[in-house]
Short mmCIF file of C-alpha atoms in Angstrom, two decimals:
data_model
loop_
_atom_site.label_atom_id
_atom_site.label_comp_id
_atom_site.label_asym_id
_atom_site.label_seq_id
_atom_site.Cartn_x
_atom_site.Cartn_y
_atom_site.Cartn_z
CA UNK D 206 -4.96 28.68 31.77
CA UNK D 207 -4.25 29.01 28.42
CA UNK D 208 -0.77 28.81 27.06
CA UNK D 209 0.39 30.31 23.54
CA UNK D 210 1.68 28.35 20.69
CA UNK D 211 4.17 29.07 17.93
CA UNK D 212 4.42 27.86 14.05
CA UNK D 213 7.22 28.60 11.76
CA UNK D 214 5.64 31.54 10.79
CA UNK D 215 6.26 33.44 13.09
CA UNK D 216 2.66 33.78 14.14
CA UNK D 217 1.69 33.32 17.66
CA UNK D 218 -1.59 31.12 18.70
CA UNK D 219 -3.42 32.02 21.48
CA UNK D 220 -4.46 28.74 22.36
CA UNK D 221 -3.38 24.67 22.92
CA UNK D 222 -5.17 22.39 20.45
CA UNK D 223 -6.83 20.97 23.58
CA UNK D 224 -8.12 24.62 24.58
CA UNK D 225 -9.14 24.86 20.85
CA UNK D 226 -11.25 21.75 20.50
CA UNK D 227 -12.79 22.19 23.80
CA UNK D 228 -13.82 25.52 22.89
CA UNK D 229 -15.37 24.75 19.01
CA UNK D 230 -17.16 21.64 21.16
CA UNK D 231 -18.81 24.14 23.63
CA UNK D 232 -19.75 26.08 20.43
CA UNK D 233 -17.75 29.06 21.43
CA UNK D 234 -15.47 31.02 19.48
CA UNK D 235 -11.60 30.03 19.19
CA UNK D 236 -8.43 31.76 17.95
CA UNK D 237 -8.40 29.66 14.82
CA UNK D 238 -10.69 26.50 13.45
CA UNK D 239 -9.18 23.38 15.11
CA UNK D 240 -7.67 21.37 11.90
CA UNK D 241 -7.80 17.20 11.47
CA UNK D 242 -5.87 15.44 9.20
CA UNK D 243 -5.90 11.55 7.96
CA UNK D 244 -4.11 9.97 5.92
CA UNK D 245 -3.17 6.12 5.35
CA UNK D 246 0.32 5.45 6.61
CA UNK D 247 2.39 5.86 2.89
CA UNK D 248 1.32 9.62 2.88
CA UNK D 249 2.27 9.97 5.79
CA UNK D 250 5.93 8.26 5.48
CA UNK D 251 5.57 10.48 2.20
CA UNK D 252 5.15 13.68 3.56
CA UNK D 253 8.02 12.93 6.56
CA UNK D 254 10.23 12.09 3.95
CA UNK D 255 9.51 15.30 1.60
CA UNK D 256 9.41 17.58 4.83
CA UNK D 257 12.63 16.21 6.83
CA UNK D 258 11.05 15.13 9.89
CA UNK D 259 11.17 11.98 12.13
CA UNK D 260 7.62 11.06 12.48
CA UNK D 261 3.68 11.58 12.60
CA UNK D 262 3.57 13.24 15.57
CA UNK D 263 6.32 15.82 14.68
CA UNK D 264 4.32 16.06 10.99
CA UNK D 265 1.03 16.74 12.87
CA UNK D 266 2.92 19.37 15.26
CA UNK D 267 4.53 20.86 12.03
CA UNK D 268 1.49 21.40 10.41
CA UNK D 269 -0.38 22.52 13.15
CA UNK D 270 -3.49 19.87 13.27
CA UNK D 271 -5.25 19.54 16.70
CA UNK D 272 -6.83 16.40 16.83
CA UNK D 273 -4.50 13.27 17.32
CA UNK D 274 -5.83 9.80 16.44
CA UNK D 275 -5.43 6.20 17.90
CA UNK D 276 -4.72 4.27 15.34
CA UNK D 277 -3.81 0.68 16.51
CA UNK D 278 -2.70 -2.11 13.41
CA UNK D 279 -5.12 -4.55 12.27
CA UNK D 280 -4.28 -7.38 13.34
CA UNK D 281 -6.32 -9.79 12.34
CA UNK D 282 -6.53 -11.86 8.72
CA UNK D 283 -6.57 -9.68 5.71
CA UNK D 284 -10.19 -8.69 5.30
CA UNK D 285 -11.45 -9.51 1.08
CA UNK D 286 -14.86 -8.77 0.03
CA UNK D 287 -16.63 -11.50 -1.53
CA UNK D 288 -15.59 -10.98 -4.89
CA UNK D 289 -11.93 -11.34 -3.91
CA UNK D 290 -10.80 -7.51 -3.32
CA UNK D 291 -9.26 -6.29 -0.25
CA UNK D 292 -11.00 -4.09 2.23
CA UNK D 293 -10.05 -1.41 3.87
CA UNK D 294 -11.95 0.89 6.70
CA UNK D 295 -13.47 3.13 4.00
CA UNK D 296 -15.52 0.09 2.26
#
């Protein structure tokens, strides 16, 4: 059963983010495209900050994006290439 979501728009959504994804992954049609959004954690303290809200789960409800990540901290040594830089998970 599908329940109906709200945005501060005023705009009602037919479906949950889980109906949503579900849907576009069975190739059928939803109310809206399902949105994703990543960002390293200083835009997303940004963004809190600059929109007044607690955290990233009240930022990703706020902006309406449907897919949640896990995310856990590296915790490991500080990974350098071999010319010295540091890494990250796009290099």
């Amino acid at each position: 059963m599908e329940k109906k979501e709200s945005n501060p728009y005023g705009r009602m959504f037919k479906m949950t983010s889980r109906d949503r994804v579900i849907k576009t992954y069975n190739f059928q049609i939803p109310d809206r495209i399902p949105l994703d959004f990543c960002a390293d954690d200083p835009v997303y303290n940004a963004l809190i900050e600059r929109v007044g809200l607690k955290n990233q789960l009240e930022l990703m409800k706020f902006f309406h994006i449907d897919f949640r990540w896990a995310r856990p901290k590296w915790v490991g040594p500080e990974l350098k290439s071999p010319d010295g830089r540091r890494t990250d998970y796009f290099r």
